[in-house]
PDB file of C-alpha atoms in Angstrom:
ATOM      1  CA  MET A  88      -0.005  -0.009   0.028  1.00  0.00           C
ATOM      2  CA  THR A  89       1.331   3.432  -1.018  1.00  0.00           C
ATOM      3  CA  LEU A  90       1.991   5.598   2.030  1.00  0.00           C
ATOM      4  CA  ILE A  91       1.291   9.334   2.299  1.00  0.00           C
ATOM      5  CA  MET A  92       4.045  11.630   3.406  1.00  0.00           C
ATOM      6  CA  GLY A  93       2.571  14.962   4.603  1.00  0.00           C
ATOM      7  CA  VAL A  94       4.705  18.051   4.031  1.00  0.00           C
ATOM      8  CA  LEU A  95       5.509  20.274   6.963  1.00  0.00           C
ATOM      9  CA  ASN A  96       7.649  23.232   5.995  1.00  0.00           C
ATOM     10  CA  VAL A  97       9.060  24.930   9.114  1.00  0.00           C
ATOM     11  CA  THR A  98      10.421  27.780   6.953  1.00  0.00           C
ATOM     12  CA  PRO A  99       9.725  31.405   6.167  1.00  0.00           C
ATOM     13  CA  ASP A 100      10.195  31.067   2.420  1.00  0.00           C
ATOM     14  CA  SER A 101       8.827  27.752   0.985  1.00  0.00           C
ATOM     15  CA  PHE A 102       7.007  28.356  -2.292  1.00  0.00           C
ATOM     16  CA  SER A 103       3.462  27.427  -1.246  1.00  0.00           C
ATOM     17  CA  ASP A 104       3.247  27.856   2.501  1.00  0.00           C
ATOM     18  CA  GLY A 105       6.292  29.708   3.670  1.00  0.00           C
ATOM     19  CA  GLY A 106       5.905  31.161   7.141  1.00  0.00           C
ATOM     20  CA  LEU A 107       2.628  29.465   8.011  1.00  0.00           C
ATOM     21  CA  TRP A 108       4.115  26.823  10.236  1.00  0.00           C
ATOM     22  CA  LEU A 109       7.371  28.543  11.362  1.00  0.00           C
ATOM     23  CA  GLU A 110       6.360  28.614  15.018  1.00  0.00           C
ATOM     24  CA  PRO A 111       6.632  25.167  16.762  1.00  0.00           C
ATOM     25  CA  ASP A 112       3.072  25.268  18.111  1.00  0.00           C
ATOM     26  CA  ALA A 113       1.614  25.988  14.781  1.00  0.00           C
ATOM     27  CA  ALA A 114       3.812  23.379  13.129  1.00  0.00           C
ATOM     28  CA  VAL A 115       2.862  20.634  15.578  1.00  0.00           C
ATOM     29  CA  GLU A 116      -0.820  21.514  15.288  1.00  0.00           C
ATOM     30  CA  HIS A 117      -0.714  21.374  11.501  1.00  0.00           C
ATOM     31  CA  ALA A 118       1.212  18.077  11.559  1.00  0.00           C
ATOM     32  CA  LEU A 119      -1.386  16.488  13.798  1.00  0.00           C
ATOM     33  CA  GLU A 120      -4.118  17.747  11.397  1.00  0.00           C
ATOM     34  CA  LEU A 121      -2.286  16.027   8.497  1.00  0.00           C
ATOM     35  CA  VAL A 122      -2.099  12.782  10.554  1.00  0.00           C
ATOM     36  CA  ALA A 123      -5.824  13.017  11.324  1.00  0.00           C
ATOM     37  CA  GLN A 124      -6.418  13.459   7.574  1.00  0.00           C
ATOM     38  CA  GLY A 125      -4.512  10.270   6.774  1.00  0.00           C
ATOM     39  CA  ALA A 126      -0.806  11.057   6.602  1.00  0.00           C
ATOM     40  CA  ASP A 127       1.392   8.039   7.442  1.00  0.00           C
ATOM     41  CA  ILE A 128       4.618  10.142   7.744  1.00  0.00           C
ATOM     42  CA  ILE A 129       5.278  13.838   8.457  1.00  0.00           C
ATOM     43  CA  ASP A 130       8.184  15.261   6.485  1.00  0.00           C
ATOM     44  CA  VAL A 131       9.643  18.185   8.540  1.00  0.00           C
ATOM     45  CA  GLY A 132      11.891  20.546   6.631  1.00  0.00           C
ATOM     46  CA  GLY A 133      13.686  23.651   7.850  1.00  0.00           C
ATOM     47  CA  GLU A 134      15.293  24.766   4.560  1.00  0.00           C
ATOM     48  CA  SER A 135      13.274  25.664   1.455  1.00  0.00           C
ATOM     49  CA  THR A 136      13.996  23.703  -1.703  1.00  0.00           C
ATOM     50  CA  ARG A 137      11.988  26.008  -4.000  1.00  0.00           C
ATOM     51  CA  PRO A 138      13.680  26.965  -7.319  1.00  0.00           C
ATOM     52  CA  GLY A 139      16.396  29.554  -6.648  1.00  0.00           C
ATOM     53  CA  ALA A 140      16.440  29.021  -2.883  1.00  0.00           C
ATOM     54  CA  HIS A 141      19.621  29.726  -0.969  1.00  0.00           C
ATOM     55  CA  ARG A 142      21.145  27.566   1.696  1.00  0.00           C
ATOM     56  CA  VAL A 143      20.320  27.938   5.395  1.00  0.00           C
ATOM     57  CA  ASP A 144      22.928  27.647   8.135  1.00  0.00           C
ATOM     58  CA  PRO A 145      22.681  24.153   9.594  1.00  0.00           C
ATOM     59  CA  ALA A 146      22.374  25.500  13.210  1.00  0.00           C
ATOM     60  CA  GLU A 147      19.339  27.575  12.090  1.00  0.00           C
ATOM     61  CA  GLU A 148      17.863  24.587  10.389  1.00  0.00           C
ATOM     62  CA  ARG A 149      18.266  22.454  13.456  1.00  0.00           C
ATOM     63  CA  ALA A 150      16.706  25.174  15.631  1.00  0.00           C
ATOM     64  CA  ARG A 151      13.629  25.100  13.405  1.00  0.00           C
ATOM     65  CA  VAL A 152      13.098  21.381  13.045  1.00  0.00           C
ATOM     66  CA  VAL A 153      14.360  19.555  16.112  1.00  0.00           C
ATOM     67  CA  PRO A 154      11.827  20.884  18.648  1.00  0.00           C
ATOM     68  CA  VAL A 155       8.993  20.023  16.281  1.00  0.00           C
ATOM     69  CA  ILE A 156      10.364  16.557  15.505  1.00  0.00           C
ATOM     70  CA  ARG A 157      10.770  15.803  19.212  1.00  0.00           C
ATOM     71  CA  ARG A 158       7.227  16.867  20.021  1.00  0.00           C
ATOM     72  CA  LEU A 159       5.704  14.908  17.180  1.00  0.00           C
ATOM     73  CA  THR A 160       7.599  11.711  17.847  1.00  0.00           C
ATOM     74  CA  GLU A 161       6.637  11.920  21.553  1.00  0.00           C
ATOM     75  CA  GLN A 162       3.059  11.723  20.354  1.00  0.00           C
ATOM     76  CA  GLY A 163       3.745   8.626  18.273  1.00  0.00           C
ATOM     77  CA  VAL A 164       4.002  10.340  14.839  1.00  0.00           C
ATOM     78  CA  THR A 165       6.354   8.791  12.292  1.00  0.00           C
ATOM     79  CA  VAL A 166       8.693  11.666  11.155  1.00  0.00           C
ATOM     80  CA  SER A 167      11.092  12.103   8.320  1.00  0.00           C
ATOM     81  CA  VAL A 168      13.517  15.045   8.274  1.00  0.00           C
ATOM     82  CA  ASP A 169      13.972  16.877   4.986  1.00  0.00           C
ATOM     83  CA  THR A 170      17.574  17.943   5.088  1.00  0.00           C
ATOM     84  CA  MET A 171      20.849  17.929   3.138  1.00  0.00           C
ATOM     85  CA  ASN A 172      22.935  18.321   6.304  1.00  0.00           C
ATOM     86  CA  GLY A 173      24.469  15.373   8.108  1.00  0.00           C
ATOM     87  CA  SER A 174      24.482  17.304  11.433  1.00  0.00           C
ATOM     88  CA  THR A 175      20.804  18.053  11.124  1.00  0.00           C
ATOM     89  CA  ALA A 176      20.099  14.375  10.266  1.00  0.00           C
ATOM     90  CA  ARG A 177      21.915  13.283  13.431  1.00  0.00           C
ATOM     91  CA  ALA A 178      20.012  15.757  15.581  1.00  0.00           C
ATOM     92  CA  ALA A 179      16.736  14.689  14.081  1.00  0.00           C
ATOM     93  CA  ALA A 180      17.565  11.059  14.765  1.00  0.00           C
ATOM     94  CA  ASP A 181      18.290  11.931  18.309  1.00  0.00           C
ATOM     95  CA  ALA A 182      14.846  13.663  18.507  1.00  0.00           C
ATOM     96  CA  GLY A 183      13.133  10.476  17.147  1.00  0.00           C
ATOM     97  CA  ALA A 184      12.982  10.853  13.401  1.00  0.00           C
ATOM     98  CA  ALA A 185      12.698   7.567  11.448  1.00  0.00           C
ATOM     99  CA  ILE A 186      13.722   8.762   7.959  1.00  0.00           C
ATOM    100  CA  ILE A 187      16.267  11.143   6.446  1.00  0.00           C
ATOM    101  CA  ASN A 188      14.881  12.708   3.220  1.00  0.00           C
ATOM    102  CA  ASP A 189      17.906  14.192   1.368  1.00  0.00           C
ATOM    103  CA  VAL A 190      17.082  16.022  -1.848  1.00  0.00           C
ATOM    104  CA  SER A 191      20.843  16.037  -2.740  1.00  0.00           C
ATOM    105  CA  GLY A 192      21.174  12.255  -2.411  1.00  0.00           C
ATOM    106  CA  GLY A 193      24.276  12.727  -0.229  1.00  0.00           C
ATOM    107  CA  LEU A 194      26.041  15.081  -2.635  1.00  0.00           C
ATOM    108  CA  ALA A 195      25.532  18.421  -0.773  1.00  0.00           C
ATOM    109  CA  ASP A 196      27.224  17.250   2.426  1.00  0.00           C
ATOM    110  CA  PRO A 197      30.097  14.668   2.216  1.00  0.00           C
ATOM    111  CA  GLY A 198      29.316  13.706   5.813  1.00  0.00           C
ATOM    112  CA  MET A 199      25.729  12.601   5.117  1.00  0.00           C
ATOM    113  CA  PRO A 200      26.591   8.947   4.313  1.00  0.00           C
ATOM    114  CA  ASP A 201      28.320   8.695   7.681  1.00  0.00           C
ATOM    115  CA  ALA A 202      25.246  10.170   9.360  1.00  0.00           C
ATOM    116  CA  VAL A 203      23.098   7.620   7.686  1.00  0.00           C
ATOM    117  CA  LEU A 204      25.415   4.845   8.857  1.00  0.00           C
ATOM    118  CA  GLU A 205      25.560   6.154  12.400  1.00  0.00           C
ATOM    119  CA  THR A 206      21.834   6.724  12.817  1.00  0.00           C
ATOM    120  CA  GLY A 207      20.688   3.625  11.023  1.00  0.00           C
ATOM    121  CA  LEU A 208      17.679   5.507   9.643  1.00  0.00           C
ATOM    122  CA  GLN A 209      15.951   4.934   6.324  1.00  0.00           C
ATOM    123  CA  TYR A 210      17.429   7.255   3.723  1.00  0.00           C
ATOM    124  CA  VAL A 211      15.630   8.827   0.762  1.00  0.00           C
ATOM    125  CA  VAL A 212      18.135   9.409  -2.100  1.00  0.00           C
ATOM    126  CA  MET A 213      16.885  11.978  -4.558  1.00  0.00           C
ATOM    127  CA  HIS A 214      18.151  12.608  -8.071  1.00  0.00           C
ATOM    128  CA  TRP A 215      20.096  15.856  -7.951  1.00  0.00           C
ATOM    129  CA  ARG A 216      22.381  17.752 -10.234  1.00  0.00           C
ATOM    130  CA  GLY A 217      23.461  20.769  -8.267  1.00  0.00           C
ATOM    131  CA  GLN A 218      22.727  23.501  -5.814  1.00  0.00           C
ATOM    132  CA  LEU A 219      19.309  24.960  -5.756  1.00  0.00           C
ATOM    133  CA  ASP A 220      20.326  28.437  -7.030  1.00  0.00           C
ATOM    134  CA  SER A 221      21.684  26.895 -10.233  1.00  0.00           C
ATOM    135  CA  ALA A 222      19.473  23.842 -10.677  1.00  0.00           C
ATOM    136  CA  ASP A 223      17.742  25.033 -13.872  1.00  0.00           C
ATOM    137  CA  SER A 224      21.043  25.267 -15.638  1.00  0.00           C
ATOM    138  CA  HIS A 225      21.411  21.432 -15.253  1.00  0.00           C
ATOM    139  CA  ALA A 226      18.090  20.621 -16.931  1.00  0.00           C
ATOM    140  CA  VAL A 227      19.680  19.183 -20.052  1.00  0.00           C
ATOM    141  CA  TYR A 228      18.977  15.546 -21.034  1.00  0.00           C
ATOM    142  CA  THR A 229      19.257  13.395 -24.080  1.00  0.00           C
ATOM    143  CA  ASP A 230      17.214  10.504 -22.586  1.00  0.00           C
ATOM    144  CA  THR A 231      15.643  11.796 -19.412  1.00  0.00           C
ATOM    145  CA  VAL A 232      14.481   8.524 -17.896  1.00  0.00           C
ATOM    146  CA  ALA A 233      17.640   6.639 -18.706  1.00  0.00           C
ATOM    147  CA  GLU A 234      19.890   9.420 -17.369  1.00  0.00           C
ATOM    148  CA  VAL A 235      17.892   9.827 -14.107  1.00  0.00           C
ATOM    149  CA  ARG A 236      17.965   6.098 -13.583  1.00  0.00           C
ATOM    150  CA  SER A 237      21.655   5.880 -14.337  1.00  0.00           C
ATOM    151  CA  GLU A 238      22.539   8.774 -11.985  1.00  0.00           C
ATOM    152  CA  LEU A 239      20.414   7.370  -9.188  1.00  0.00           C
ATOM    153  CA  SER A 240      22.104   4.023  -9.722  1.00  0.00           C
ATOM    154  CA  ALA A 241      25.523   5.673  -9.373  1.00  0.00           C
ATOM    155  CA  ARG A 242      24.433   7.290  -6.097  1.00  0.00           C
ATOM    156  CA  VAL A 243      23.266   3.927  -4.792  1.00  0.00           C
ATOM    157  CA  THR A 244      26.543   2.271  -5.717  1.00  0.00           C
ATOM    158  CA  ASP A 245      28.511   5.002  -3.960  1.00  0.00           C
ATOM    159  CA  LEU A 246      26.376   4.718  -0.826  1.00  0.00           C
ATOM    160  CA  LEU A 247      26.707   0.928  -0.728  1.00  0.00           C
ATOM    161  CA  GLU A 248      30.407   1.197  -1.081  1.00  0.00           C
ATOM    162  CA  ARG A 249      30.371   3.526   1.974  1.00  0.00           C
ATOM    163  CA  GLY A 250      28.634   0.731   3.927  1.00  0.00           C
ATOM    164  CA  VAL A 251      24.992   1.899   3.899  1.00  0.00           C
ATOM    165  CA  ASP A 252      22.554  -0.976   4.277  1.00  0.00           C
ATOM    166  CA  PRO A 253      20.612  -1.373   0.960  1.00  0.00           C
ATOM    167  CA  ALA A 254      17.474  -2.211   2.896  1.00  0.00           C
ATOM    168  CA  LYS A 255      17.525   1.380   4.246  1.00  0.00           C
ATOM    169  CA  LEU A 256      17.462   3.077   0.849  1.00  0.00           C
ATOM    170  CA  ILE A 257      14.490   4.731  -0.855  1.00  0.00           C
ATOM    171  CA  LEU A 258      14.837   6.504  -4.302  1.00  0.00           C
ATOM    172  CA  ASP A 259      13.226   9.698  -5.462  1.00  0.00           C
ATOM    173  CA  PRO A 260      13.564  10.713  -9.143  1.00  0.00           C
ATOM    174  CA  GLY A 261      13.471  14.424  -8.166  1.00  0.00           C
ATOM    175  CA  LEU A 262      10.537  15.943 -10.014  1.00  0.00           C
ATOM    176  CA  GLY A 263      11.217  19.684 -10.483  1.00  0.00           C
ATOM    177  CA  PHE A 264      14.864  19.464  -9.596  1.00  0.00           C
ATOM    178  CA  SER A 265      17.087  20.210 -12.653  1.00  0.00           C
ATOM    179  CA  LYS A 266      14.104  19.307 -14.812  1.00  0.00           C
ATOM    180  CA  ASN A 267      11.638  21.230 -16.838  1.00  0.00           C
ATOM    181  CA  ALA A 268       7.959  20.331 -17.256  1.00  0.00           C
ATOM    182  CA  SER A 269       8.605  18.011 -20.177  1.00  0.00           C
ATOM    183  CA  HIS A 270      11.384  16.139 -18.190  1.00  0.00           C
ATOM    184  CA  ASN A 271       8.973  15.726 -15.236  1.00  0.00           C
ATOM    185  CA  TRP A 272       6.327  14.157 -17.320  1.00  0.00           C
ATOM    186  CA  GLN A 273       8.824  11.877 -19.008  1.00  0.00           C
ATOM    187  CA  VAL A 274      10.043  10.753 -15.561  1.00  0.00           C
ATOM    188  CA  LEU A 275       6.480  10.000 -14.420  1.00  0.00           C
ATOM    189  CA  ALA A 276       5.720   8.163 -17.672  1.00  0.00           C
ATOM    190  CA  GLY A 277       8.909   6.101 -17.161  1.00  0.00           C
ATOM    191  CA  LEU A 278       8.485   5.490 -13.486  1.00  0.00           C
ATOM    192  CA  ARG A 279       8.668   1.762 -13.831  1.00  0.00           C
ATOM    193  CA  GLU A 280      12.229   2.088 -15.269  1.00  0.00           C
ATOM    194  CA  VAL A 281      13.289   3.756 -12.032  1.00  0.00           C
ATOM    195  CA  GLU A 282      11.632   0.950 -10.115  1.00  0.00           C
ATOM    196  CA  THR A 283      13.760  -1.617 -11.916  1.00  0.00           C
ATOM    197  CA  LEU A 284      16.678  -0.541  -9.654  1.00  0.00           C
ATOM    198  CA  GLY A 285      14.950  -2.579  -7.015  1.00  0.00           C
ATOM    199  CA  PHE A 286      14.361   0.038  -4.322  1.00  0.00           C
ATOM    200  CA  PRO A 287      11.253   1.655  -2.912  1.00  0.00           C
ATOM    201  CA  VAL A 288      10.349   4.884  -4.728  1.00  0.00           C
ATOM    202  CA  LEU A 289       9.069   8.198  -3.364  1.00  0.00           C
ATOM    203  CA  ILE A 290       7.257  10.644  -5.641  1.00  0.00           C
ATOM    204  CA  GLY A 291       7.084  14.373  -4.724  1.00  0.00           C
ATOM    205  CA  ALA A 292       4.977  16.175  -7.320  1.00  0.00           C
ATOM    206  CA  SER A 293       2.855  18.178  -4.895  1.00  0.00           C
ATOM    207  CA  ARG A 294       2.043  21.759  -5.997  1.00  0.00           C
ATOM    208  CA  LYS A 295       5.107  21.982  -8.243  1.00  0.00           C
ATOM    209  CA  ARG A 296       5.497  24.425 -11.061  1.00  0.00           C
ATOM    210  CA  PHE A 297       4.838  21.988 -13.836  1.00  0.00           C
ATOM    211  CA  LEU A 298       1.410  21.280 -12.470  1.00  0.00           C
ATOM    212  CA  GLY A 299       0.570  24.975 -12.552  1.00  0.00           C
ATOM    213  CA  ALA A 300       0.951  24.883 -16.317  1.00  0.00           C
ATOM    214  CA  LEU A 301      -2.179  22.736 -16.486  1.00  0.00           C
ATOM    215  CA  LEU A 302      -4.271  25.453 -14.761  1.00  0.00           C
ATOM    216  CA  PRO A 303      -5.529  28.913 -15.869  1.00  0.00           C
ATOM    217  CA  GLU A 304      -2.854  31.585 -15.585  1.00  0.00           C
ATOM    218  CA  GLY A 305      -2.726  33.128 -12.153  1.00  0.00           C
ATOM    219  CA  ALA A 306      -4.442  30.191 -10.431  1.00  0.00           C
ATOM    220  CA  PRO A 307      -3.498  29.888  -6.765  1.00  0.00           C
ATOM    221  CA  VAL A 308      -0.945  27.345  -5.785  1.00  0.00           C
ATOM    222  CA  ALA A 309      -3.493  25.349  -3.839  1.00  0.00           C
ATOM    223  CA  ASP A 310      -5.368  24.648  -7.090  1.00  0.00           C
ATOM    224  CA  ARG A 311      -2.488  22.317  -7.922  1.00  0.00           C
ATOM    225  CA  ASP A 312      -3.789  19.814  -5.298  1.00  0.00           C
ATOM    226  CA  ALA A 313      -6.244  18.192  -7.682  1.00  0.00           C
ATOM    227  CA  PRO A 314      -3.585  17.299 -10.309  1.00  0.00           C
ATOM    228  CA  THR A 315      -1.314  16.268  -7.455  1.00  0.00           C
ATOM    229  CA  ALA A 316      -3.966  13.776  -6.272  1.00  0.00           C
ATOM    230  CA  VAL A 317      -4.253  12.354  -9.772  1.00  0.00           C
ATOM    231  CA  ILE A 318      -0.552  11.878  -9.864  1.00  0.00           C
ATOM    232  CA  SER A 319      -0.660  10.179  -6.532  1.00  0.00           C
ATOM    233  CA  ALA A 320      -3.280   7.780  -7.782  1.00  0.00           C
ATOM    234  CA  LEU A 321      -1.308   6.923 -10.913  1.00  0.00           C
ATOM    235  CA  ALA A 322       1.962   6.558  -8.923  1.00  0.00           C
ATOM    236  CA  ALA A 323       0.201   4.208  -6.530  1.00  0.00           C
ATOM    237  CA  GLN A 324      -0.953   2.095  -9.473  1.00  0.00           C
ATOM    238  CA  ALA A 325       2.680   1.995 -10.538  1.00  0.00           C
ATOM    239  CA  GLY A 326       3.585   0.588  -7.103  1.00  0.00           C
ATOM    240  CA  VAL A 327       5.525   3.505  -5.456  1.00  0.00           C
ATOM    241  CA  TRP A 328       6.351   3.278  -1.781  1.00  0.00           C
ATOM    242  CA  ALA A 329       5.009   6.747  -0.940  1.00  0.00           C
ATOM    243  CA  VAL A 330       3.889  10.095  -2.268  1.00  0.00           C
ATOM    244  CA  ARG A 331       4.859  13.402  -0.642  1.00  0.00           C
ATOM    245  CA  VAL A 332       2.016  15.910  -0.617  1.00  0.00           C
ATOM    246  CA  HIS A 333       0.807  19.194   0.938  1.00  0.00           C
ATOM    247  CA  ASP A 334      -2.881  18.352   0.805  1.00  0.00           C
ATOM    248  CA  VAL A 335      -3.406  14.980   2.461  1.00  0.00           C
ATOM    249  CA  THR A 336      -7.167  14.844   2.200  1.00  0.00           C
ATOM    250  CA  SER A 337      -7.314  14.794  -1.602  1.00  0.00           C
ATOM    251  CA  THR A 338      -4.522  12.286  -1.891  1.00  0.00           C
ATOM    252  CA  ARG A 339      -6.041  10.106   0.769  1.00  0.00           C
ATOM    253  CA  LEU A 340      -9.260   9.985  -1.255  1.00  0.00           C
ATOM    254  CA  ALA A 341      -7.358   9.259  -4.454  1.00  0.00           C
ATOM    255  CA  LEU A 342      -5.480   6.395  -2.916  1.00  0.00           C
ATOM    256  CA  ASP A 343      -8.706   4.995  -1.416  1.00  0.00           C
ATOM    257  CA  VAL A 344     -10.134   4.917  -5.011  1.00  0.00           C
ATOM    258  CA  VAL A 345      -7.065   3.063  -6.208  1.00  0.00           C
ATOM    259  CA  ARG A 346      -7.374   0.506  -3.416  1.00  0.00           C
ATOM    260  CA  ALA A 347     -11.117  -0.068  -4.089  1.00  0.00           C
ATOM    261  CA  TRP A 348     -10.454  -0.425  -7.799  1.00  0.00           C
ATOM    262  CA  GLN A 349      -7.709  -3.009  -7.147  1.00  0.00           C
ATOM    263  CA  ALA A 350      -9.947  -4.800  -4.668  1.00  0.00           C
ATOM    264  CA  GLY A 351     -12.678  -5.021  -7.345  1.00  0.00           C
ATOM    265  CA  SER A 352     -10.289  -6.745  -9.743  1.00  0.00           C
ATOM    266  CA  ASP A 353      -9.494  -9.268  -7.053  1.00  0.00           C
ATOM    267  CA  ASP A 354     -13.125 -10.220  -6.389  1.00  0.00           C
TER     268      ASP A 354
END
C-alpha cells in the first residue's frame, strides 16, 4: 500500500506555505491535522527547496526542526527530516525521526553517508544535479528517464560502497529538480524504469510548477492539489512506496479509490 508523506515546512520562504508553520506550536498543530487526515509520515523541513532558494545555516535549520520533531515523535508520529545536512540528520535522529529525506542524495554534504550509517535511519536518495540556485542550468537531457535512472544508480553504488545498508534506501527521481515540465512528465511516464533498480520509490509532485501549467494563468498554488492527487493515484498504481504531498485529504481519497479499484479486480 502506498504511504502518504505529509509536508511540514518549518520555513519562512517555501513556495506554497512559507511562514505558515514557522512557530513550533503552529507546526505541531498542522502536523497532527495532517495525521488525522490520513498522513502516514510527516516530513519536517527547515530549509526551502523552492527553485532559486539559498542555503540555510545548519544551526538555524536544526533550531527550526528539532523541537517540532521531538514533540511529534513523543506523540507517536512517524517523522522524516527533509535535510541535506548530516548534522541536522543526526540531531533529528536523536529527536526520534525515522527517515532522512535528502534532496541532494548525499552530494551536498560529504558527511551525510556517515550520518546515515551512524543513525541507521531509512534514507531517501533523490536525483540531484546541483545547488538549488543553479538547478535550472542542469536541466539538459538526451534521454531523461535513462539518465535519471543511471545517475540514481551511481548514487546507490557509492552509498553501498560507503557501507550503507541497501535495505535502508529509498529512491526519489526528483521531480522539479534540474528538470523542466517535459522532463518531469517523462520521468512520471517512465516510473517503472526507475523501479527496476529494485528500491522503494518516493514521488514528490505536490504543487510543483509543472502542475501549474495545467491550470488557468494566475491560479493559486493550492489549485495544484487536484492534479497532485491524480498523480498520487497513478503513482500508486505503478507501485510506489510513498507520495509526498501538501494536501493529504485529496490524496487520501485518491489512494482509497485506487485501493477499491484494485480490490474490485481481485473479487
